[in-house]
XYZ file of N, CA, C and O in Angstrom:
548
model
N 19.218 11.367 17.768
C 18.609 11.095 19.033
C 18.535 12.359 19.876
O 19.521 13.035 20.058
N 17.360 12.566 20.392
C 17.222 13.736 21.253
C 17.156 13.264 22.705
O 16.615 12.217 23.025
N 17.707 14.073 23.530
C 17.764 13.757 24.955
C 16.557 14.386 25.634
O 16.354 15.595 25.580
N 15.743 13.566 26.280
C 14.549 14.052 26.980
C 14.838 13.968 28.474
O 15.069 12.883 29.005
N 14.867 15.104 29.125
C 15.136 15.055 30.566
C 13.962 14.427 31.314
O 12.799 14.739 31.058
N 14.280 13.558 32.228
C 13.267 12.909 33.055
C 13.363 13.526 34.454
O 14.421 13.523 35.066
N 12.272 14.041 34.919
C 12.229 14.660 36.236
C 11.750 13.620 37.241
O 10.668 13.072 37.102
N 12.603 13.352 38.197
C 12.257 12.381 39.228
C 12.168 13.129 40.556
O 13.093 13.837 40.937
N 11.047 12.971 41.212
C 10.862 13.612 42.509
C 11.593 12.802 43.558
O 11.195 11.694 43.903
N 12.667 13.357 44.101
C 13.470 12.651 45.091
C 12.999 12.946 46.514
O 13.546 12.426 47.457
N 12.038 13.788 46.631
C 11.540 14.137 47.951
C 10.368 13.212 48.281
O 9.236 13.452 47.898
N 10.638 12.133 49.007
C 9.614 11.142 49.310
C 8.792 11.497 50.547
O 7.748 10.944 50.776
N 9.303 12.409 51.366
C 8.641 12.726 52.626
C 7.216 13.245 52.437
O 6.306 12.776 53.116
N 6.946 14.198 51.518
C 5.549 14.639 51.379
C 4.625 13.528 50.917
O 3.461 13.488 51.291
N 5.153 12.588 50.121
C 4.319 11.490 49.654
C 3.900 10.604 50.832
O 2.753 10.197 50.947
N 4.844 10.332 51.740
C 4.528 9.481 52.881
C 3.770 10.227 53.966
O 3.059 9.628 54.753
N 3.949 11.527 54.038
C 3.293 12.310 55.091
C 1.788 12.301 54.951
O 1.071 12.555 55.904
N 1.284 12.014 53.761
C -0.163 12.002 53.551
C -0.796 10.678 53.947
O -2.006 10.565 54.013
N 0.010 9.657 54.195
C -0.542 8.361 54.580
C -0.864 8.363 56.065
O -0.171 9.002 56.855
N -1.911 7.657 56.492
C -2.321 7.709 57.901
C -1.376 6.959 58.837
O -1.402 7.178 60.031
N -0.520 6.110 58.346
C 0.359 5.322 59.203
C 1.731 5.949 59.351
O 2.554 5.467 60.116
N 2.025 7.045 58.652
C 3.371 7.601 58.638
C 3.761 8.181 59.999
O 4.837 7.908 60.511
N 2.883 8.989 60.596
C 3.210 9.627 61.878
C 3.414 8.586 62.985
O 4.418 8.647 63.707
N 2.524 7.609 63.158
C 2.775 6.605 64.200
C 4.029 5.776 63.922
O 4.749 5.409 64.850
N 4.288 5.508 62.653
C 5.481 4.728 62.322
C 6.741 5.509 62.660
O 7.709 4.951 63.202
N 6.761 6.800 62.365
C 7.932 7.615 62.690
C 8.102 7.738 64.200
O 9.209 7.725 64.714
N 6.994 7.851 64.928
C 7.074 7.910 66.388
C 7.644 6.609 66.948
O 8.513 6.626 67.816
N 7.160 5.468 66.448
C 7.656 4.173 66.911
C 9.130 4.012 66.556
O 9.922 3.493 67.365
N 9.528 4.463 65.377
C 10.923 4.384 64.976
C 11.793 5.234 65.888
O 12.871 4.797 66.325
N 11.349 6.425 66.224
C 12.095 7.294 67.138
C 12.219 6.697 68.521
O 13.289 6.730 69.146
N 11.102 6.122 69.028
C 11.140 5.480 70.348
C 12.092 4.283 70.330
O 12.861 4.077 71.283
N 12.051 3.500 69.264
C 12.945 2.348 69.163
C 14.399 2.772 69.115
O 15.260 2.151 69.752
N 14.697 3.829 68.389
C 16.067 4.336 68.321
C 16.522 4.833 69.686
O 17.652 4.552 70.112
N 15.657 5.529 70.399
C 15.996 6.013 71.741
C 16.260 4.858 72.689
O 17.234 4.868 73.449
N 15.431 3.823 72.655
C 15.618 2.654 73.520
C 16.929 1.958 73.184
O 17.683 1.551 74.073
N 17.238 1.819 71.891
C 18.475 1.155 71.490
C 19.695 1.926 71.985
O 20.659 1.328 72.500
N 19.663 3.247 71.881
C 20.791 4.054 72.351
C 20.953 3.923 73.855
O 22.064 3.736 74.364
N 19.858 4.005 74.594
C 19.947 3.903 76.057
C 20.389 2.516 76.501
O 21.167 2.379 77.453
N 19.900 1.469 75.846
C 20.326 0.112 76.206
C 21.797 -0.104 75.897
O 22.520 -0.732 76.685
N 22.257 0.407 74.794
C 23.669 0.255 74.439
C 24.550 0.936 75.475
O 25.568 0.394 75.906
N 24.138 2.121 75.899
C 24.892 2.848 76.924
C 24.897 2.071 78.236
O 25.912 1.968 78.919
N 23.740 1.527 78.591
C 23.640 0.758 79.836
C 24.510 -0.501 79.774
O 25.173 -0.856 80.747
N 24.516 -1.194 78.625
C 25.335 -2.394 78.488
C 26.815 -2.064 78.596
O 27.589 -2.809 79.175
N 27.219 -0.937 78.057
C 28.623 -0.536 78.146
C 29.021 -0.291 79.596
O 30.075 -0.697 80.041
N 28.133 0.406 80.347
C 28.457 0.702 81.739
C 28.453 -0.561 82.591
O 29.288 -0.723 83.473
N 27.544 -1.480 82.343
C 27.512 -2.709 83.138
C 28.723 -3.582 82.807
O 29.233 -4.283 83.675
N 29.209 -3.540 81.572
C 30.397 -4.285 81.209
C 31.629 -3.749 81.917
O 32.505 -4.504 82.349
N 31.722 -2.442 82.081
C 32.858 -1.854 82.793
C 32.838 -2.267 84.257
O 33.867 -2.546 84.851
N 31.647 -2.301 84.843
C 31.554 -2.686 86.251
C 31.942 -4.154 86.436
O 32.588 -4.513 87.407
N 31.546 -5.003 85.524
C 31.862 -6.428 85.640
C 33.358 -6.672 85.476
O 33.925 -7.561 86.101
N 34.024 -5.883 84.652
C 35.462 -6.024 84.454
C 36.253 -5.245 85.484
O 37.470 -5.260 85.479
N 35.581 -4.500 86.353
C 36.284 -3.710 87.357
C 36.792 -2.402 86.797
O 37.735 -1.833 87.328
N 36.177 -1.897 85.756
C 36.654 -0.694 85.108
C 36.349 0.577 85.879
O 37.159 1.483 85.902
N 35.228 0.663 86.523
C 34.862 1.909 87.209
C 34.457 1.630 88.652
O 33.417 2.041 89.107
N 35.254 0.915 89.380
C 34.964 0.663 90.784
C 34.700 -0.801 91.031
O 34.638 -1.613 90.104
N 34.539 -1.136 92.281
C 34.317 -2.546 92.618
C 32.943 -3.018 92.160
O 32.014 -2.230 92.001
N 32.827 -4.304 91.912
C 31.548 -4.887 91.523
C 30.582 -4.792 92.685
O 30.978 -4.665 93.846
N 29.323 -4.906 92.391
C 28.316 -4.735 93.430
C 28.378 -5.822 94.495
O 28.179 -5.560 95.669
N 28.652 -7.056 94.096
C 28.663 -8.128 95.088
C 29.919 -8.071 95.957
O 29.988 -8.733 96.974
N 30.918 -7.267 95.603
C 32.121 -7.155 96.419
C 31.981 -6.095 97.495
O 32.832 -6.003 98.374
N 30.946 -5.316 97.453
C 30.773 -4.273 98.451
C 30.229 -4.868 99.740
O 29.434 -5.799 99.736
N 30.681 -4.307 100.837
C 30.277 -4.824 102.147
C 28.850 -4.407 102.470
O 28.400 -3.330 102.104
N 28.155 -5.283 103.166
C 26.800 -4.998 103.617
C 26.856 -4.140 104.873
O 27.805 -4.225 105.654
N 25.846 -3.326 105.109
C 25.829 -2.548 106.354
C 25.732 -3.482 107.558
O 25.079 -4.523 107.503
N 26.344 -3.077 108.644
C 26.395 -3.931 109.827
C 25.222 -3.699 110.770
O 24.973 -4.493 111.651
N 24.528 -2.610 110.637
C 23.384 -2.334 111.506
C 22.134 -2.141 110.649
O 22.203 -1.823 109.479
N 20.995 -2.340 111.285
C 19.736 -2.121 110.571
C 19.261 -0.706 110.865
O 19.387 -0.214 111.999
N 18.731 -0.082 109.880
C 18.252 1.289 110.041
C 16.738 1.281 109.913
O 16.190 0.917 108.883
N 16.065 1.645 110.978
C 14.603 1.658 110.958
C 14.069 3.058 110.670
O 12.916 3.352 110.933
N 14.895 3.910 110.127
C 14.455 5.260 109.799
C 13.402 5.270 108.708
O 12.599 6.201 108.629
N 13.411 4.261 107.857
C 12.419 4.204 106.782
C 11.012 4.093 107.358
O 10.076 4.713 106.858
N 10.858 3.308 108.406
C 9.538 3.171 109.031
C 9.115 4.488 109.667
O 7.947 4.877 109.590
N 10.059 5.169 110.315
C 9.730 6.448 110.938
C 9.388 7.486 109.879
O 8.462 8.284 110.058
N 10.123 7.483 108.771
C 9.826 8.409 107.695
C 8.444 8.137 107.108
O 7.698 9.065 106.804
N 8.108 6.870 106.952
C 6.800 6.523 106.395
C 5.687 6.958 107.342
O 4.656 7.471 106.905
N 5.893 6.765 108.648
C 4.880 7.172 109.617
C 4.710 8.685 109.621
O 3.586 9.199 109.672
N 5.830 9.415 109.546
C 5.751 10.877 109.528
C 5.059 11.357 108.254
O 4.236 12.283 108.300
N 5.362 10.743 107.125
C 4.720 11.132 105.871
C 3.221 10.838 105.924
O 2.402 11.628 105.478
N 2.872 9.687 106.519
C 1.454 9.337 106.659
C 0.738 10.359 107.541
O -0.376 10.786 107.232
N 1.383 10.768 108.636
C 0.775 11.758 109.523
C 0.587 13.098 108.813
O -0.450 13.748 108.958
N 1.595 13.521 108.039
C 1.477 14.778 107.297
C 0.334 14.709 106.286
O -0.437 15.652 106.143
N 0.230 13.581 105.608
C -0.845 13.439 104.628
C -2.209 13.433 105.299
O -3.176 13.981 104.773
N -2.278 12.843 106.478
C -3.546 12.822 107.196
C -3.945 14.234 107.631
O -5.109 14.622 107.525
N -2.970 15.025 108.079
C -3.253 16.408 108.465
C -3.700 17.212 107.250
O -4.669 17.987 107.321
N -3.009 17.032 106.122
C -3.401 17.740 104.904
C -4.804 17.343 104.465
O -5.587 18.187 104.021
N -5.132 16.065 104.606
C -6.462 15.596 104.233
C -7.529 16.208 105.133
O -8.599 16.609 104.658
N -7.242 16.307 106.437
C -8.195 16.926 107.361
C -8.380 18.402 107.038
O -9.502 18.922 107.101
N -7.281 19.102 106.705
C -7.389 20.511 106.321
C -8.235 20.674 105.070
O -9.085 21.566 104.980
N -8.011 19.814 104.096
C -8.787 19.874 102.859
C -10.264 19.604 103.133
O -11.143 20.293 102.603
N -10.547 18.620 103.987
C -11.939 18.307 104.329
C -12.599 19.496 105.023
O -13.759 19.830 104.733
N -11.862 20.163 105.907
C -12.408 21.329 106.608
C -12.686 22.459 105.620
O -13.741 23.113 105.679
N -11.754 22.705 104.704
C -11.964 23.753 103.706
C -13.167 23.450 102.823
O -13.994 24.330 102.549
N -13.276 22.211 102.374
C -14.398 21.844 101.513
C -15.725 21.929 102.259
O -16.737 22.360 101.698
N -15.724 21.525 103.516
C -16.940 21.626 104.318
C -17.360 23.083 104.471
O -18.543 23.418 104.361
N -16.392 23.966 104.699
C -16.704 25.392 104.802
C -17.270 25.944 103.506
O -18.228 26.731 103.526
N -16.708 25.541 102.380
C -17.222 26.011 101.093
C -18.646 25.517 100.861
O -19.515 26.272 100.412
N -18.881 24.262 101.180
C -20.222 23.701 100.995
C -21.220 24.396 101.919
O -22.341 24.720 101.510
N -20.811 24.645 103.164
C -21.712 25.325 104.103
C -22.054 26.733 103.627
O -23.208 27.161 103.711
N -21.054 27.462 103.132
C -21.333 28.828 102.668
C -22.260 28.805 101.455
O -23.146 29.653 101.326
N -22.094 27.837 100.575
C -22.984 27.744 99.420
C -24.385 27.330 99.842
O -25.375 27.773 99.258
N -24.484 26.507 100.872
C -25.793 26.108 101.373
C -26.527 27.305 101.979
O -27.735 27.478 101.759
N -25.811 28.143 102.720
C -26.430 29.339 103.303
C -26.911 30.264 102.200
O -28.018 30.813 102.256
N -26.088 30.443 101.163
C -26.482 31.288 100.042
C -27.721 30.732 99.347
O -28.637 31.476 98.988
N -27.761 29.417 99.174
C -28.930 28.797 98.548
C -30.182 28.999 99.390
O -31.270 29.282 98.860
N -30.053 28.883 100.708
C -31.201 29.103 101.583
C -31.687 30.546 101.500
O -32.893 30.806 101.503
N -30.751 31.501 101.398
C -31.146 32.902 101.253
C -31.877 33.128 99.930
O -32.879 33.844 99.882
N -31.381 32.508 98.870
C -32.040 32.648 97.572
C -33.434 32.027 97.593
O -34.380 32.575 97.000
N -33.594 30.893 98.273
C -34.918 30.282 98.392
C -35.873 31.182 99.171
O -37.051 31.314 98.815
N -35.372 31.798 100.232
C -36.221 32.706 101.015
C -36.637 33.902 100.167
O -37.812 34.325 100.198
N -35.705 34.458 99.381
C -36.041 35.577 98.502
C -37.078 35.168 97.460
O -38.014 35.919 97.160
N -36.909 33.976 96.903
C -37.872 33.531 95.890
C -39.248 33.313 96.509
O -40.270 33.631 95.893
N -39.303 32.787 97.746
C -40.597 32.630 98.416
C -41.265 33.983 98.653
O -42.482 34.133 98.452
N -40.462 34.975 99.061
C -41.021 36.317 99.273
C -41.566 36.895 97.969
O -42.636 37.494 97.933
N -40.827 36.697 96.890
C -41.276 37.237 95.593
C -42.519 36.503 95.094
O -43.401 37.107 94.481
N -42.590 35.196 95.350
C -43.803 34.444 94.974
C -45.010 34.981 95.742
O -46.089 35.198 95.159
N -44.822 35.211 97.039
C -45.920 35.770 97.843
C -46.333 37.142 97.330
O -47.521 37.457 97.229
N -45.330 37.959 96.975
C -45.615 39.300 96.468
C -46.379 39.229 95.140
O -47.345 39.962 94.924
N -45.957 38.328 94.253
C -46.644 38.174 92.966
C -48.072 37.674 93.152
O -49.004 38.124 92.457
N -48.269 36.729 94.073
C -49.626 36.238 94.327
C -50.511 37.352 94.879
O -51.687 37.468 94.506
N -49.941 38.192 95.743
C -50.698 39.319 96.294
C -51.071 40.293 95.181
O -52.220 40.762 95.095
N -50.112 40.616 94.328
C -50.390 41.525 93.216
C -51.419 40.940 92.257
O -52.273 41.660 91.721
N -51.354 39.628 92.039
C -52.326 38.976 91.158
C -53.729 39.042 91.750
O -54.695 39.315 91.037
N -53.847 38.804 93.062
C -55.161 38.903 93.707
C -55.701 40.330 93.644
O -56.887 40.548 93.394
N -54.803 41.313 93.858
C -55.238 42.714 93.795
C -55.696 43.067 92.382
O -56.674 43.794 92.194
N -55.001 42.554 91.373
C -55.391 42.833 89.985
C -56.721 42.179 89.663
O -57.543 42.755 88.939
N -56.960 40.965 90.197
C -58.238 40.286 89.970
C -59.390 41.044 90.624
O -60.488 41.149 90.061
N -59.148 41.563 91.818
C -60.189 42.306 92.522
C -60.508 43.589 91.763
O -61.679 43.974 91.612
N -59.489 44.261 91.238
C -59.707 45.519 90.503
C -60.475 45.283 89.185
O -61.281 46.090 88.785
N -60.188 44.163 88.541
C -60.856 43.904 87.266
C -62.237 43.291 87.485
O -63.046 43.260 86.566
N -62.479 42.712 88.660
C -63.795 42.166 88.956
C -63.985 40.731 88.496
O -65.105 40.315 88.258
N -62.955 39.992 88.370
C -63.077 38.597 87.946
C -63.588 37.715 89.062
O -63.980 36.589 88.833
N -63.537 38.167 90.231
C -64.042 37.360 91.338
C -62.977 36.483 91.960
O -63.273 35.655 92.780
N -61.754 36.621 91.543
C -60.684 35.893 92.200
C -60.340 34.563 91.609
O -59.524 33.846 92.135
N -61.027 34.154 90.511
C -60.677 32.844 89.947
C -59.535 32.931 88.948
O -59.075 31.916 88.456
N -59.062 34.093 88.648
C -57.908 34.273 87.786
C -58.203 34.045 86.336
O -57.293 33.842 85.543
N -59.447 34.038 85.934
C -59.821 33.849 84.549
C -59.687 32.412 84.091
O -59.525 32.113 82.954
N -59.800 31.510 85.052
C -59.635 30.091 84.703
C -60.926 29.426 84.457
O -61.943 29.538 84.904
């Protein structure tokens, strides 16, 4: 009996890497593993709190005795700042549009002048050649 060595490819990754579902499956597996680790950590911490392991439970903490309306003032101040920023942006954009409009008007005036100049040169060329001004039409 002769012994024939059998070569078995143990590297399965290149075989699966060519399939179109491998990359999304590995991504989903990684996301699932990450979620499982984070949930396990969260469950451990919530269990310690319920048993009193790391401080008093949430329902045992005292409620504040006064109401704080600073949140409304902060929201109003933030709204005012955003409104000022929006007005500044509108002013900047209006200035940019106005400057581009002036440039466009200057370009139109230049093109009108050049059209007039070309028409004048065309009439002069027609007069010199003796076509009578009809432009050879």
